[in-house]
Coordinates of C-alpha atoms in Angstrom, one line a residue:
X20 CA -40.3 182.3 69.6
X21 CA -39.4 184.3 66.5
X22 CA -35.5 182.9 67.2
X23 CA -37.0 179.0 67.9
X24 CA -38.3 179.3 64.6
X25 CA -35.5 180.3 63.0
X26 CA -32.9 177.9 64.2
X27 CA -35.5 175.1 63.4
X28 CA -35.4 176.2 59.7
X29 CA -31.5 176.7 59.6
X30 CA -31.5 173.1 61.0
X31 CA -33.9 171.9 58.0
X32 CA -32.4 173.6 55.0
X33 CA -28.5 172.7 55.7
X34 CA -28.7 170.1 53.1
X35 CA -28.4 166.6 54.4
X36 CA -31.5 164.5 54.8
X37 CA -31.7 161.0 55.6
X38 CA -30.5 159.5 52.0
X39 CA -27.8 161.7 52.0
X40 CA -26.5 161.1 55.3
X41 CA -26.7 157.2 54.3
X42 CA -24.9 157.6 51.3
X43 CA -22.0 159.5 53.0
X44 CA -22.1 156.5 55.9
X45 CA -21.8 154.2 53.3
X46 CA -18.9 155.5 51.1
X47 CA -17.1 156.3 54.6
X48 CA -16.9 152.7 55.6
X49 CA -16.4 152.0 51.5
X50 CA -13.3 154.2 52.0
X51 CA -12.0 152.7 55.4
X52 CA -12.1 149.5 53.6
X53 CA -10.2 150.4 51.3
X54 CA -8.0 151.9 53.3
X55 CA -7.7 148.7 55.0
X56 CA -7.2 146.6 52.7
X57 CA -4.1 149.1 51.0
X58 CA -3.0 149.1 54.7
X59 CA -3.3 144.9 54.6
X60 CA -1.1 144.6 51.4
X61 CA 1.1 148.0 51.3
X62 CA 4.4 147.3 49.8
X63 CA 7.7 146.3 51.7
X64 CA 9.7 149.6 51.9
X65 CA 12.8 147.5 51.3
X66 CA 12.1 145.6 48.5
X67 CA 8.2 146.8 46.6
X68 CA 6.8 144.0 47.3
X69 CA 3.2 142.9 48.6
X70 CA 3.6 140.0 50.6
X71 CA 3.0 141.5 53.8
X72 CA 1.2 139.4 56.3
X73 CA -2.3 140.9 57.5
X74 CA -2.4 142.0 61.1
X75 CA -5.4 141.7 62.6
X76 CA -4.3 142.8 66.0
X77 CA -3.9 147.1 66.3
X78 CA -1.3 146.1 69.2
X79 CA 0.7 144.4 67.2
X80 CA 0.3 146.1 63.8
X81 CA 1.8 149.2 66.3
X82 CA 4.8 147.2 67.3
X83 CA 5.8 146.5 63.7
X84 CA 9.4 147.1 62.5
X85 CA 8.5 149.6 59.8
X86 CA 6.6 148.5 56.7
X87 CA 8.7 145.2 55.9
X88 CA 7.8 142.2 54.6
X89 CA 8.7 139.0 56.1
X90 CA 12.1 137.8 53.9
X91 CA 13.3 141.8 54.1
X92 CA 12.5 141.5 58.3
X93 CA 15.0 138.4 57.8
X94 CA 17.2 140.2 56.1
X95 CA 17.5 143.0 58.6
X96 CA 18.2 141.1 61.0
X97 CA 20.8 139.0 59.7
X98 CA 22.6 142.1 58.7
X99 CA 22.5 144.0 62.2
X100 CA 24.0 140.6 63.2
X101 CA 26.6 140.7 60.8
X102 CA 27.5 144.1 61.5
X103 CA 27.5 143.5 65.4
X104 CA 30.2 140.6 65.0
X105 CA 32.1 142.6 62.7
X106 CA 32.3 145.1 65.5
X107 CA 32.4 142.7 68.8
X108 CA 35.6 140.1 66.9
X109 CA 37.2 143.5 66.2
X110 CA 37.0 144.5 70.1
X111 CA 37.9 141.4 70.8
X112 CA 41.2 141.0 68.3
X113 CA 42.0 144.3 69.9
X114 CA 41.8 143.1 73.7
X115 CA 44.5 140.2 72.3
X116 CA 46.7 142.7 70.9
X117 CA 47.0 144.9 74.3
X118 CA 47.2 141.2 75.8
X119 CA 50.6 141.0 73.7
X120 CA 51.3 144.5 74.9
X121 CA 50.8 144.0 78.6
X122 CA 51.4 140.9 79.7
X123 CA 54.3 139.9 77.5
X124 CA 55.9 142.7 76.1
X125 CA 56.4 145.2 78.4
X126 CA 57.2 142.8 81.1
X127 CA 59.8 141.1 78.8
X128 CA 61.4 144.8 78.2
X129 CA 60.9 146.0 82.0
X130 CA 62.7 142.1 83.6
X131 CA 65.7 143.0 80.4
X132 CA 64.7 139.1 79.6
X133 CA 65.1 140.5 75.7
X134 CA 67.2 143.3 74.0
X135 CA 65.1 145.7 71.9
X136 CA 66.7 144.5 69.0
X137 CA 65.2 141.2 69.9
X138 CA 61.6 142.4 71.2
X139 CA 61.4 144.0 67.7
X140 CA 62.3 140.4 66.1
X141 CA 59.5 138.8 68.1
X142 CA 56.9 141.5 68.2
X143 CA 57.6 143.7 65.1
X144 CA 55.5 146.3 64.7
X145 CA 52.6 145.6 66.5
X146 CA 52.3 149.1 68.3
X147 CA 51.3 150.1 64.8
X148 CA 49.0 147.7 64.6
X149 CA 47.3 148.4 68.0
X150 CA 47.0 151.9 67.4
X151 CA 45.0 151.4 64.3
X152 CA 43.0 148.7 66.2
X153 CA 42.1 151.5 68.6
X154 CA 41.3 154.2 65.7
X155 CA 39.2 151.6 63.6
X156 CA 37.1 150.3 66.9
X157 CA 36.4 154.1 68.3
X158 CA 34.6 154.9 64.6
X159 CA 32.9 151.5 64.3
X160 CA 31.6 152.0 68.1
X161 CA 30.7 155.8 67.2
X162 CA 28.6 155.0 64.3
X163 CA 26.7 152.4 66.1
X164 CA 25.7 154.1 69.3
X165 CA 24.9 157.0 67.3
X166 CA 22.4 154.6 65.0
X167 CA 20.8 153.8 68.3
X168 CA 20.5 157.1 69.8
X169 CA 18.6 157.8 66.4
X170 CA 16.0 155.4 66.7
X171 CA 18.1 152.8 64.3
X172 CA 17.5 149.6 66.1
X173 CA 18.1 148.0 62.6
X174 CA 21.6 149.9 62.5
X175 CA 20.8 150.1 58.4
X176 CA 22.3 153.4 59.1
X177 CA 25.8 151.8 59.4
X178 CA 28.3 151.9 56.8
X179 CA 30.8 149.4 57.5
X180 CA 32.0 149.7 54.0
X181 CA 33.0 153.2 54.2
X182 CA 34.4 153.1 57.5
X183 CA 36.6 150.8 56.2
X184 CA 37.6 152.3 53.0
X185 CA 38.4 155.2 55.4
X186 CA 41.1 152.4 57.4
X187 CA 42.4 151.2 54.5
X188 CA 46.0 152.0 54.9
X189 CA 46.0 149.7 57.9
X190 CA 46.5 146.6 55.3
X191 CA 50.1 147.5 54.5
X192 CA 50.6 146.9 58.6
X193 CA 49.1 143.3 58.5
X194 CA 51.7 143.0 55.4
X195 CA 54.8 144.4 57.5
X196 CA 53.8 141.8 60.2
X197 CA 52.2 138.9 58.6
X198 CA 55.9 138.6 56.2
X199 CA 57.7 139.0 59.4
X200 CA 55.3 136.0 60.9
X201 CA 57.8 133.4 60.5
X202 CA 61.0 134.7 61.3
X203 CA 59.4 136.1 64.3
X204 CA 58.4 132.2 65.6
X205 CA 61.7 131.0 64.7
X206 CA 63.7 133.3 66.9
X207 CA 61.2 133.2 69.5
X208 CA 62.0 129.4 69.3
X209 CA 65.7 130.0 69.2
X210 CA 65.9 132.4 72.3
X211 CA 63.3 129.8 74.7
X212 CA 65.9 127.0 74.0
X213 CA 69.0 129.4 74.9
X214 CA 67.3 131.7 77.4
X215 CA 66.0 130.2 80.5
X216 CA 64.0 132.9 82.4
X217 CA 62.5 133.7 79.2
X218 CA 61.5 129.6 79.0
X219 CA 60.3 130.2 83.0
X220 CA 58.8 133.6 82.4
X221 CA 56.3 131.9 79.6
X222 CA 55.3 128.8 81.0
X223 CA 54.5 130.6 84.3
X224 CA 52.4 133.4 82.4
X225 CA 50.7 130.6 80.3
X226 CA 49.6 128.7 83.9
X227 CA 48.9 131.4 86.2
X228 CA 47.8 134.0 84.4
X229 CA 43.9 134.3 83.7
X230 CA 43.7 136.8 81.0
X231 CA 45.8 134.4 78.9
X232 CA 43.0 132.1 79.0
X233 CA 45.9 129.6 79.4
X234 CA 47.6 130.5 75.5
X235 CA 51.2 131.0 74.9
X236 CA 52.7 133.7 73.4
X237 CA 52.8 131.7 70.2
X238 CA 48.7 131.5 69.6
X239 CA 48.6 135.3 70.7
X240 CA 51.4 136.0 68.2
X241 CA 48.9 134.4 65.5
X242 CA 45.8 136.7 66.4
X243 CA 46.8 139.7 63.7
X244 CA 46.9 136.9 60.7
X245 CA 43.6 135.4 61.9
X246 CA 41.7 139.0 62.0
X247 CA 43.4 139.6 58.5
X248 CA 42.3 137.0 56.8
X249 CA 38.9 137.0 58.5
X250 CA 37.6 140.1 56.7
X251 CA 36.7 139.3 53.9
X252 CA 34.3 136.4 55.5
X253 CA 32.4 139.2 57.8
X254 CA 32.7 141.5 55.0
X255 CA 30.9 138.5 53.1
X256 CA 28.2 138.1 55.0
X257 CA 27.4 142.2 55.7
X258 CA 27.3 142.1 51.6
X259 CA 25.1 139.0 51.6
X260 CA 22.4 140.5 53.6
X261 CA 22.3 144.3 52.5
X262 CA 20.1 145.0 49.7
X263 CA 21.9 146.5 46.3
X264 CA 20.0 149.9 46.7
X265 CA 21.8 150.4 49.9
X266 CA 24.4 153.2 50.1
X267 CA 26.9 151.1 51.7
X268 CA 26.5 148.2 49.6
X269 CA 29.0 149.3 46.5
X270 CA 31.5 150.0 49.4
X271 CA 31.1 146.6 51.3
X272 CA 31.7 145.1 47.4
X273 CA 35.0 147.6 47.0
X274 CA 36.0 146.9 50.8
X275 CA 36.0 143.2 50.6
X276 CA 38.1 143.4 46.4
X277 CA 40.8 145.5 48.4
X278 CA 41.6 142.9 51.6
X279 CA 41.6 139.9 49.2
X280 CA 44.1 141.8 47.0
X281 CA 46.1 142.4 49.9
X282 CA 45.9 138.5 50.9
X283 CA 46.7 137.8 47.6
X284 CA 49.6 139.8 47.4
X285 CA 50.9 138.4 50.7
X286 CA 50.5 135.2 49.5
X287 CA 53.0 136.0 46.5
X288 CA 55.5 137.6 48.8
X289 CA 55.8 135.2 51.0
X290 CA 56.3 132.6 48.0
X291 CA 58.9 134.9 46.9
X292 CA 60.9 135.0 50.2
X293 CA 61.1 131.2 50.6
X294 CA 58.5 130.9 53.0
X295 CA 56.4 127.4 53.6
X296 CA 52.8 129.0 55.3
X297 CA 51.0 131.2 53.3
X298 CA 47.1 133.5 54.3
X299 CA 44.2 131.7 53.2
X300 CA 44.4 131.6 49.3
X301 CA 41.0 133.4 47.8
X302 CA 40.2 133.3 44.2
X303 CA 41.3 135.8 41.5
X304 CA 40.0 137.9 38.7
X305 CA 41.3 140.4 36.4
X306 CA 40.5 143.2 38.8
X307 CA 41.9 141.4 42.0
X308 CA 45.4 140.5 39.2
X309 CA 45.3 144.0 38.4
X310 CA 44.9 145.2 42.2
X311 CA 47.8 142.8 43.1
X312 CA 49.9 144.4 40.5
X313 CA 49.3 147.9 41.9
X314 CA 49.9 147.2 45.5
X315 CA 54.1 145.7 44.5
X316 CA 54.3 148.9 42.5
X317 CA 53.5 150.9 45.1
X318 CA 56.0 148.4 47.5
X319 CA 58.7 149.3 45.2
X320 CA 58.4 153.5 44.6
X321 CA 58.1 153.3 48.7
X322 CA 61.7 150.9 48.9
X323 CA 62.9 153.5 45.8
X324 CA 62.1 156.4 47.5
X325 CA 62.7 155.7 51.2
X326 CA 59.7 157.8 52.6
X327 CA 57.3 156.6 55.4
X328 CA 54.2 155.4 54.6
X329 CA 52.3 157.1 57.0
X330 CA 53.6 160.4 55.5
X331 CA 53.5 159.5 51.4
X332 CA 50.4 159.6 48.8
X333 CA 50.0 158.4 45.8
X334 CA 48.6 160.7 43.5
X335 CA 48.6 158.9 40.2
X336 CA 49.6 155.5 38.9
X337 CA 49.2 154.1 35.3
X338 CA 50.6 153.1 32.2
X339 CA 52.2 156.0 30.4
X340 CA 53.9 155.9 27.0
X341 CA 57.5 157.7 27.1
X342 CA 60.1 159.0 24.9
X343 CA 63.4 160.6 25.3
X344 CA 63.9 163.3 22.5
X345 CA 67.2 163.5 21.0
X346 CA 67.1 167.2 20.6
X347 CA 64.6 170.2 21.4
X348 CA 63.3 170.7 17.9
X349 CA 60.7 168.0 18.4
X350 CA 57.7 169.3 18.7
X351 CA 58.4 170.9 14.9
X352 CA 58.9 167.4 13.7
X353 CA 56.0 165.9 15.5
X354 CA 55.8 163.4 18.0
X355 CA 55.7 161.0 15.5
X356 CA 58.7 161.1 15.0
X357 CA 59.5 159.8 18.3
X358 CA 59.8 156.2 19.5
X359 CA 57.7 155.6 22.9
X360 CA 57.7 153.1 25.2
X361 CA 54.8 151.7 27.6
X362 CA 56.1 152.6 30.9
X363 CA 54.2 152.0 34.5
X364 CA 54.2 155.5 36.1
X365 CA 53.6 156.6 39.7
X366 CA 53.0 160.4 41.1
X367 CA 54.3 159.9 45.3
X368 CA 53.9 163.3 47.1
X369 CA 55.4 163.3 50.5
X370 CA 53.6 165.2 53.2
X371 CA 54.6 166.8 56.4
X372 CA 52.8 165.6 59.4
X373 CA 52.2 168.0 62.2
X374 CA 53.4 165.0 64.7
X375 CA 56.7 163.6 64.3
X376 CA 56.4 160.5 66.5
X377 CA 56.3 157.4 64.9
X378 CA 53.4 156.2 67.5
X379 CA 50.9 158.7 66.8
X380 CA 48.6 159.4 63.8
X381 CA 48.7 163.1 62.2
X382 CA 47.0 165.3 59.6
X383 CA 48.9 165.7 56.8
X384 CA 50.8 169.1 56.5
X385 CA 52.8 171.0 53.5
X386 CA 53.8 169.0 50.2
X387 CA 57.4 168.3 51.5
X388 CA 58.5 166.7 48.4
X389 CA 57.1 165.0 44.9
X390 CA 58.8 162.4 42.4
X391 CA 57.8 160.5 39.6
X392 CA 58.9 156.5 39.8
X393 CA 59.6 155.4 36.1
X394 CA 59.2 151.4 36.2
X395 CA 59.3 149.2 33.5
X396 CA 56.4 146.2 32.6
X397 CA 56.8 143.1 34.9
X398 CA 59.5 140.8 33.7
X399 CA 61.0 137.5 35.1
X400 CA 58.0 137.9 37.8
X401 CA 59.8 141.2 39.2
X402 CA 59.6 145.1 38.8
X403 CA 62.3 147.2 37.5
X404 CA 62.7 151.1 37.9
X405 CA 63.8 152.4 34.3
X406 CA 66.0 155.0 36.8
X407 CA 66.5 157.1 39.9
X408 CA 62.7 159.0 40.7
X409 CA 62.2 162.2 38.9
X410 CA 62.2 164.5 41.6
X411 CA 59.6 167.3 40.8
X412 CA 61.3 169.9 42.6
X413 CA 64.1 170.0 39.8
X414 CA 61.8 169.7 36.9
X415 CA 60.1 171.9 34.4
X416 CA 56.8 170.5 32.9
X417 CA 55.5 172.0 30.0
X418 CA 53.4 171.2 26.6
X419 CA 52.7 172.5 23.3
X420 CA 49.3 173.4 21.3
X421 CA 50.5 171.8 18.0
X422 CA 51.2 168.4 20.1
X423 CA 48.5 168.4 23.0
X424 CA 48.6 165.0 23.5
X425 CA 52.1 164.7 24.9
X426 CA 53.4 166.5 27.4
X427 CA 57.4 167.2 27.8
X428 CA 59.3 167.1 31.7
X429 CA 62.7 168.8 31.8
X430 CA 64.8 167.7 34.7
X431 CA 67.5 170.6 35.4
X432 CA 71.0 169.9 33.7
X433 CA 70.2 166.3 32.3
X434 CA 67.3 164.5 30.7
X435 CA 64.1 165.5 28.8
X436 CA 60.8 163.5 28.5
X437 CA 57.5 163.3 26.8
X438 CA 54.7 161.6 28.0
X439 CA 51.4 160.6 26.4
X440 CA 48.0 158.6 27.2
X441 CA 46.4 156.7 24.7
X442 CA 43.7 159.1 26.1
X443 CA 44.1 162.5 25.5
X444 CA 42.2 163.9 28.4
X445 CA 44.0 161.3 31.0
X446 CA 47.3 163.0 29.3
X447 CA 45.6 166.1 30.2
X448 CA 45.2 165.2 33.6
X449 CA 48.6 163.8 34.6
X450 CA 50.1 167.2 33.1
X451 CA 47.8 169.0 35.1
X452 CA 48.6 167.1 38.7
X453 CA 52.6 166.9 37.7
X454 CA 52.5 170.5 37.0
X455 CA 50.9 171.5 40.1
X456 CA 53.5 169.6 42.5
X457 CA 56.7 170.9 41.0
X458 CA 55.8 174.4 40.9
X459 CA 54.9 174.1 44.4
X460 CA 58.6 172.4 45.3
X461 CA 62.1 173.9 44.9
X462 CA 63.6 177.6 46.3
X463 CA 64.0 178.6 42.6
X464 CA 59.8 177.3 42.1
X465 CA 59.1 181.4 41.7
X466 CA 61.5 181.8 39.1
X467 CA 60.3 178.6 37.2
X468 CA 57.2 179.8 35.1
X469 CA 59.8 181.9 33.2
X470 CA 62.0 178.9 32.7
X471 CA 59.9 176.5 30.4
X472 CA 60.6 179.4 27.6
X473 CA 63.9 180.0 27.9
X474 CA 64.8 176.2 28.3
X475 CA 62.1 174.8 26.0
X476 CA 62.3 175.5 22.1
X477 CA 58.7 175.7 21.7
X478 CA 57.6 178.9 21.6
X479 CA 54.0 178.3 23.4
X480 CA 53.2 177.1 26.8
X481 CA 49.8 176.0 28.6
X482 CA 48.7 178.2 30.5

């Protein structure tokens, strides 16, 4: 009894009568409301706004895509469309290119209907081509099953912009073939007239064979200019529906600037060769002018040089001034003393690749050599080299504290030059990176950090 009692008072002092219990029902539900009605107009995770429709239905509230509004669920959608064709044409422009490889090609080269010298006319490099096909699509296809094994239906987790900032040195290889385009056509046109089992072998591959989808060689020949000058419409649209606070988005804007450079740049050799077609003319700015201007610079060190692509970086590239001492006591006179010259400059550094077949796609190994292209400022429409390359491994690159914003190169046995930026610290940079790759070159590169004093009149050198 004594224990009855007890409970029965524990159960009457613990504080919450009948008003109170009210009042805490009452500013429950006040707070569920609330809660409802923050959950009834949260904002759109994409863009911060408060438009998002009220769901009435728990069903269907569960089975929303995240907390977007309805123009930002558009959105979404649009872009994991865009991104999907980008992938699926580039599958596909890669089946057309084995097509060339398969059925035409290799059958042409096994049947002797061609030399090589004559398969190389036709086809030109289009190995190259399909091996960067192949590299591009196994990346784009990675990054999209792996968005989907992560829950990404969206794929907003797909950087198409990046991926192809990371391809980027496929555009030369559309170059190489697209200025190739038209003498390709006109032998193939030349040999069908004089060859006559090459005349029967194509007519009877265009009839009777289904994965030609009854197309000559001709329209199959045409499938690396189409993709080319497609880009920048896919890229187009990716941009169009990504939001500016998406990672990817400055990358999509910087992807898209560098194929239309390209195109435009094709466009101007072709004019330049004589050629009637031209790519699909896209307008220009300053940066896109600029961009054209860079990529025949880099056209010319390559021709100057010789080197591979594939195996050759370019370091730096800019306008430089430059002067050509007349003695070593310069630095005591002053540079101001010295008359310079605005000079386009490029830093090429040639790389060994741990693969020496031309078909296959290596790290790059060991600096196996470095040169500086001197080129004068466009005239007449054309570039022209001021001289042979520097070549870093017989230089000595040195500067002074009383003139730190110049910068002298010695090459062995012949020729001096300073160099200056109208910025300082850019002067400071290119001394730094020009430095680096020629005391890394030459048998002699241990003895050369004694040199700059001996051969140099200044009597101070950057450490």
């Amino acid at each position: 009894a004594t224990r009855t009692k007890s409970a029965d008072v524990e159960r009457a002092d613990s504080g919450i009568g009948q008003m109170s219990a009210r009042k805490w029902r009452n500013r429950a539900s006040e707070t569920l409301s609330s809660l409802q009605a923050w959950e009834a107009h949260r904002p759109c995770t994409d863009c911060g706004e408060r438009d998002l429709p009220v769901e009435t239905d728990v069903q269907n509230c569960n089975q929303r895509r995240a907390d977007l509004c309805e123009k930002c669920r558009k959105r979404r959608t649009e872009r994991k469309e865009s991104v999907l064709e980008f992938v699926n044409t580039e599958a596909s422009y890669g089946e057309d290119l084995r097509i060339i490889k398969e059925e035409f090609y290799l059958p042409m080269q096994a049947a002797g209907l061609l030399s090589q010298e004559q398969l190389l006319g036709i086809f030109s490099n289009i190995q190259e081509l399909i091996d960067l096909n192949e590299n591009f699509l196994e990346v784009l296809q990675e990054e999209i099953d792996q968005a989907f094994d992560q829950g990404d239906d969206d794929l907003m987790t797909v950087c198409i912009g990046e991926i192809f900032l990371e391809f980027v040195n496929m555009l030369p290889a559309f170059q190489t073939y697209c200025l190739q385009q038209s003498s390709s056509v006109n032998m193939l046109n030349a040999l069908e007239k004089e060859k006559e089992l090459l005349r029967i072998f194509l007519n009877v591959s265009q009839n009777d064979n289904t994965a030609l989808r009854r197309m000559n060689l001709r329209s199959f020949l045409m499938a690396p200019l189409q993709r080319v000058t497609k880009y920048p419409l896919l890229l187009s649209r990716i941009i169009k529906a990504t939001t500016e606070y998406h990672p990817d988005h400055g990358s999509l804007r910087e992807a898209k600037s560098r194929i239309e450079s390209h195109l435009e740049h094709i466009n101007m050799k072709t004019k330049q060769e004589g050629n009637t077609w031209t790519l699909r003319s896209f307008r220009q700015d300053s940066k896109k002018k600029r961009e054209v201007i860079n990529i025949e610079m880099r056209e010319t060190a390559l021709k100057t040089v010789g080197w591979l692509r594939e195996e050759t970086r370019f370091v730096m590239e800019g306008s430089l001034q430059l002067a050509q001492p007349p003695d070593g006591q310069w630095v005591k006179k002053g540079s101001k003393t010295l008359k310079f010259q605005n000079m386009q400059v490029l830093l090429l550094v040639n790389m060994k690749r741990v693969s020496e077949s031309s078909l296959e796609s290596a790290e790059p190994g060991p600096v196996k050599d470095a040169v500086l292209v001197l080129i004068r400022d466009k005239n007449n429409g054309k570039f022209h080299l001021l001289r042979e390359p520097l070549r870093l491994s017989n230089c000595i690159v040195s500067t002074d504290p009383d003139c730190d914003d110049t910068f002298e190169l010695i090459e062995i046995r012949r020729e001096a030059f300073v160099f200056r930026d109208s910025d300082r610290a850019r002067t400071h940079h290119w001394f730094r990176q020009i430095r680096r790759y020629s005391r890394e070159l030459g048998s002699w590169k241990k003895r050369r950090n004694a040199l700059p004093n001996i051969m140099i009149s200044t009597p101070h050198t950057r450490p």
